[in-house]
mmCIF file of C-alpha atoms in Angstrom:
data_model
loop_
_atom_site.group_PDB
_atom_site.id
_atom_site.type_symbol
_atom_site.label_atom_id
_atom_site.label_comp_id
_atom_site.label_asym_id
_atom_site.label_seq_id
_atom_site.Cartn_x
_atom_site.Cartn_y
_atom_site.Cartn_z
ATOM 1 C CA UNK A 1 27.590 -30.483 -23.768
ATOM 2 C CA UNK A 2 25.499 -31.727 -27.115
ATOM 3 C CA UNK A 3 23.131 -32.463 -24.788
ATOM 4 C CA UNK A 4 22.761 -30.149 -22.536
ATOM 5 C CA UNK A 5 22.762 -27.476 -26.155
ATOM 6 C CA UNK A 6 19.850 -29.520 -27.091
ATOM 7 C CA UNK A 7 17.802 -29.419 -24.125
ATOM 8 C CA UNK A 8 18.264 -25.700 -23.631
ATOM 9 C CA UNK A 9 16.922 -25.169 -27.261
ATOM 10 C CA UNK A 10 13.936 -27.368 -26.152
ATOM 11 C CA UNK A 11 13.384 -25.530 -23.373
ATOM 12 C CA UNK A 12 12.265 -22.612 -25.972
ATOM 13 C CA UNK A 13 11.887 -24.121 -29.220
ATOM 14 C CA UNK A 14 10.327 -27.324 -29.231
ATOM 15 C CA UNK A 15 12.697 -29.916 -31.555
ATOM 16 C CA UNK A 16 10.508 -33.090 -30.322
ATOM 17 C CA UNK A 17 11.854 -36.128 -29.511
ATOM 18 C CA UNK A 18 15.750 -36.497 -30.598
ATOM 19 C CA UNK A 19 16.727 -39.733 -32.509
ATOM 20 C CA UNK A 20 19.817 -39.049 -34.440
ATOM 21 C CA UNK A 21 22.429 -36.621 -33.754
ATOM 22 C CA UNK A 22 26.036 -36.430 -36.233
ATOM 23 C CA UNK A 23 28.836 -34.391 -36.272
ATOM 24 C CA UNK A 24 28.538 -32.744 -39.400
ATOM 25 C CA UNK A 25 31.960 -30.682 -39.354
ATOM 26 C CA UNK A 26 34.808 -28.904 -36.864
ATOM 27 C CA UNK A 27 36.651 -26.251 -37.417
ATOM 28 C CA UNK A 28 38.690 -23.615 -35.837
ATOM 29 C CA UNK A 29 35.249 -21.826 -35.119
ATOM 30 C CA UNK A 30 32.532 -24.131 -35.348
ATOM 31 C CA UNK A 31 31.656 -27.499 -34.454
ATOM 32 C CA UNK A 32 28.047 -27.916 -36.869
ATOM 33 C CA UNK A 33 25.773 -31.023 -35.952
ATOM 34 C CA UNK A 34 22.932 -32.337 -37.940
ATOM 35 C CA UNK A 35 20.286 -33.407 -35.681
ATOM 36 C CA UNK A 36 17.107 -35.711 -36.566
ATOM 37 C CA UNK A 37 13.999 -35.490 -34.669
ATOM 38 C CA UNK A 38 10.043 -36.584 -34.745
ATOM 39 C CA UNK A 39 9.402 -32.791 -35.515
ATOM 40 C CA UNK A 40 11.911 -32.412 -38.118
ATOM 41 C CA UNK A 41 15.779 -32.103 -39.297
ATOM 42 C CA UNK A 42 18.022 -29.023 -38.016
ATOM 43 C CA UNK A 43 21.382 -28.016 -37.495
ATOM 44 C CA UNK A 44 23.203 -27.102 -34.550
ATOM 45 C CA UNK A 45 26.378 -24.553 -34.869
ATOM 46 C CA UNK A 46 28.122 -23.668 -31.575
ATOM 47 C CA UNK A 47 30.605 -21.511 -31.919
ATOM 48 C CA UNK A 48 33.899 -21.179 -29.830
ATOM 49 C CA UNK A 49 33.535 -17.450 -29.698
ATOM 50 C CA UNK A 50 37.225 -17.714 -27.907
ATOM 51 C CA UNK A 51 38.719 -18.547 -30.900
ATOM 52 C CA UNK A 52 40.932 -15.778 -32.734
ATOM 53 C CA UNK A 53 38.869 -16.427 -35.721
ATOM 54 C CA UNK A 54 35.940 -16.255 -34.281
ATOM 55 C CA UNK A 55 33.855 -12.792 -35.242
ATOM 56 C CA UNK A 56 32.542 -10.725 -32.639
ATOM 57 C CA UNK A 57 29.063 -11.412 -31.014
ATOM 58 C CA UNK A 58 27.104 -8.328 -32.841
ATOM 59 C CA UNK A 59 28.483 -9.483 -35.680
ATOM 60 C CA UNK A 60 26.737 -13.054 -35.878
ATOM 61 C CA UNK A 61 23.329 -11.193 -35.157
ATOM 62 C CA UNK A 62 23.875 -8.447 -37.907
ATOM 63 C CA UNK A 63 24.558 -11.584 -40.421
ATOM 64 C CA UNK A 64 21.627 -13.135 -39.569
ATOM 65 C CA UNK A 65 19.536 -9.786 -39.640
ATOM 66 C CA UNK A 66 21.221 -8.994 -43.264
ATOM 67 C CA UNK A 67 19.592 -12.574 -44.458
ATOM 68 C CA UNK A 68 16.651 -12.041 -43.091
ATOM 69 C CA UNK A 69 16.068 -8.485 -45.176
ATOM 70 C CA UNK A 70 17.602 -10.676 -47.941
ATOM 71 C CA UNK A 71 15.241 -13.367 -47.606
ATOM 72 C CA UNK A 72 12.757 -10.397 -47.229
ATOM 73 C CA UNK A 73 13.456 -9.652 -50.623
ATOM 74 C CA UNK A 74 13.078 -13.080 -52.038
ATOM 75 C CA UNK A 75 16.924 -14.173 -52.354
ATOM 76 C CA UNK A 76 17.108 -17.887 -51.505
ATOM 77 C CA UNK A 77 19.331 -18.472 -47.944
ATOM 78 C CA UNK A 78 18.677 -20.695 -45.202
ATOM 79 C CA UNK A 79 17.977 -18.349 -41.933
ATOM 80 C CA UNK A 80 18.796 -19.222 -38.694
ATOM 81 C CA UNK A 81 15.677 -19.926 -36.001
ATOM 82 C CA UNK A 82 15.220 -17.687 -33.873
ATOM 83 C CA UNK A 83 15.417 -18.763 -30.013
ATOM 84 C CA UNK A 84 13.869 -15.638 -27.393
ATOM 85 C CA UNK A 85 13.830 -13.306 -30.370
ATOM 86 C CA UNK A 86 18.237 -13.957 -31.349
ATOM 87 C CA UNK A 87 19.499 -15.889 -33.695
ATOM 88 C CA UNK A 88 21.738 -16.581 -30.962
ATOM 89 C CA UNK A 89 21.940 -17.746 -27.568
ATOM 90 C CA UNK A 90 25.226 -18.421 -25.229
ATOM 91 C CA UNK A 91 25.426 -21.893 -23.200
ATOM 92 C CA UNK A 92 28.066 -22.175 -20.986
ATOM 93 C CA UNK A 93 30.398 -20.391 -23.078
ATOM 94 C CA UNK A 94 29.778 -20.754 -26.185
ATOM 95 C CA UNK A 95 27.500 -19.278 -28.477
ATOM 96 C CA UNK A 96 25.031 -21.941 -30.375
ATOM 97 C CA UNK A 97 22.705 -21.004 -33.393
ATOM 98 C CA UNK A 98 20.084 -22.908 -34.811
ATOM 99 C CA UNK A 99 18.904 -23.559 -38.395
ATOM 100 C CA UNK A 100 16.466 -25.680 -40.275
ATOM 101 C CA UNK A 101 18.550 -28.570 -41.929
ATOM 102 C CA UNK A 102 18.124 -28.732 -46.148
ATOM 103 C CA UNK A 103 19.236 -31.845 -47.199
ATOM 104 C CA UNK A 104 22.111 -31.468 -50.134
ATOM 105 C CA UNK A 105 25.934 -32.899 -51.529
ATOM 106 C CA UNK A 106 28.856 -31.506 -50.576
ATOM 107 C CA UNK A 107 30.658 -30.775 -53.546
ATOM 108 C CA UNK A 108 34.587 -31.662 -52.870
ATOM 109 C CA UNK A 109 37.161 -28.719 -52.516
ATOM 110 C CA UNK A 110 36.692 -25.033 -51.592
ATOM 111 C CA UNK A 111 35.404 -24.615 -55.168
ATOM 112 C CA UNK A 112 34.331 -28.554 -55.940
ATOM 113 C CA UNK A 113 33.756 -29.583 -59.444
ATOM 114 C CA UNK A 114 30.237 -27.527 -60.982
ATOM 115 C CA UNK A 115 28.568 -28.213 -64.200
ATOM 116 C CA UNK A 116 26.805 -25.807 -66.283
ATOM 117 C CA UNK A 117 23.385 -26.215 -63.864
ATOM 118 C CA UNK A 118 25.434 -25.090 -61.307
ATOM 119 C CA UNK A 119 27.232 -21.907 -61.877
ATOM 120 C CA UNK A 120 23.981 -20.948 -63.675
ATOM 121 C CA UNK A 121 22.369 -21.170 -60.227
ATOM 122 C CA UNK A 122 24.792 -19.811 -58.424
ATOM 123 C CA UNK A 123 25.185 -16.607 -61.308
ATOM 124 C CA UNK A 124 21.283 -16.318 -60.122
ATOM 125 C CA UNK A 125 21.953 -16.156 -56.622
ATOM 126 C CA UNK A 126 24.566 -13.824 -56.976
ATOM 127 C CA UNK A 127 22.153 -11.688 -59.368
ATOM 128 C CA UNK A 128 19.660 -11.912 -56.770
ATOM 129 C CA UNK A 129 22.323 -10.622 -53.782
ATOM 130 C CA UNK A 130 23.069 -7.332 -55.915
ATOM 131 C CA UNK A 131 19.160 -6.940 -56.794
ATOM 132 C CA UNK A 132 17.764 -6.730 -53.541
ATOM 133 C CA UNK A 133 19.725 -3.437 -52.894
ATOM 134 C CA UNK A 134 20.022 -3.841 -49.056
ATOM 135 C CA UNK A 135 22.810 -2.917 -46.173
ATOM 136 C CA UNK A 136 23.468 -4.118 -43.241
ATOM 137 C CA UNK A 137 21.550 -2.431 -40.174
ATOM 138 C CA UNK A 138 24.634 -2.861 -37.976
ATOM 139 C CA UNK A 139 28.578 -2.023 -39.033
ATOM 140 C CA UNK A 140 30.111 -5.737 -38.708
ATOM 141 C CA UNK A 141 33.842 -4.991 -36.836
ATOM 142 C CA UNK A 142 36.473 -4.762 -39.404
ATOM 143 C CA UNK A 143 37.788 -8.339 -38.114
ATOM 144 C CA UNK A 144 39.795 -9.576 -41.091
ATOM 145 C CA UNK A 145 41.816 -12.920 -41.484
ATOM 146 C CA UNK A 146 44.929 -14.084 -44.067
ATOM 147 C CA UNK A 147 43.922 -18.055 -44.593
ATOM 148 C CA UNK A 148 46.239 -19.932 -46.824
ATOM 149 C CA UNK A 149 45.148 -22.019 -48.951
ATOM 150 C CA UNK A 150 46.366 -25.250 -47.650
ATOM 151 C CA UNK A 151 44.151 -24.700 -45.002
ATOM 152 C CA UNK A 152 40.848 -25.566 -47.162
ATOM 153 C CA UNK A 153 42.435 -28.715 -48.781
#
């Protein structure tokens, strides 16, 4: 499936020659892949929209549009790469999003160990989010989920 998705992406956004793929995460809704190519590194997010926890397609698009507004106001974040003018496309019954890859370190646990510098960065980001004064152009659906603690462990 990943091979076909990458072929479809490459028809609209030139990925270049793929040298390596690695699954980064797999959950109830998403499977996330790190893709290395001769033109850069990317993340492919494959969304199982049939999952009970998946959002509506319009929500994913609205969230990406909100990210664009935040980015334009100087908030540091990773925006999806648009394919044919959209941040999400459908491929054989799944939704797919493409992102630039940012190298980093995954902290353990849902909150992870952080030091003073991490806390300061998080505080600055939250402050920037609040100071951006943006609102979604499209209201999000009122889907909510109850997640138990052991689902994060």
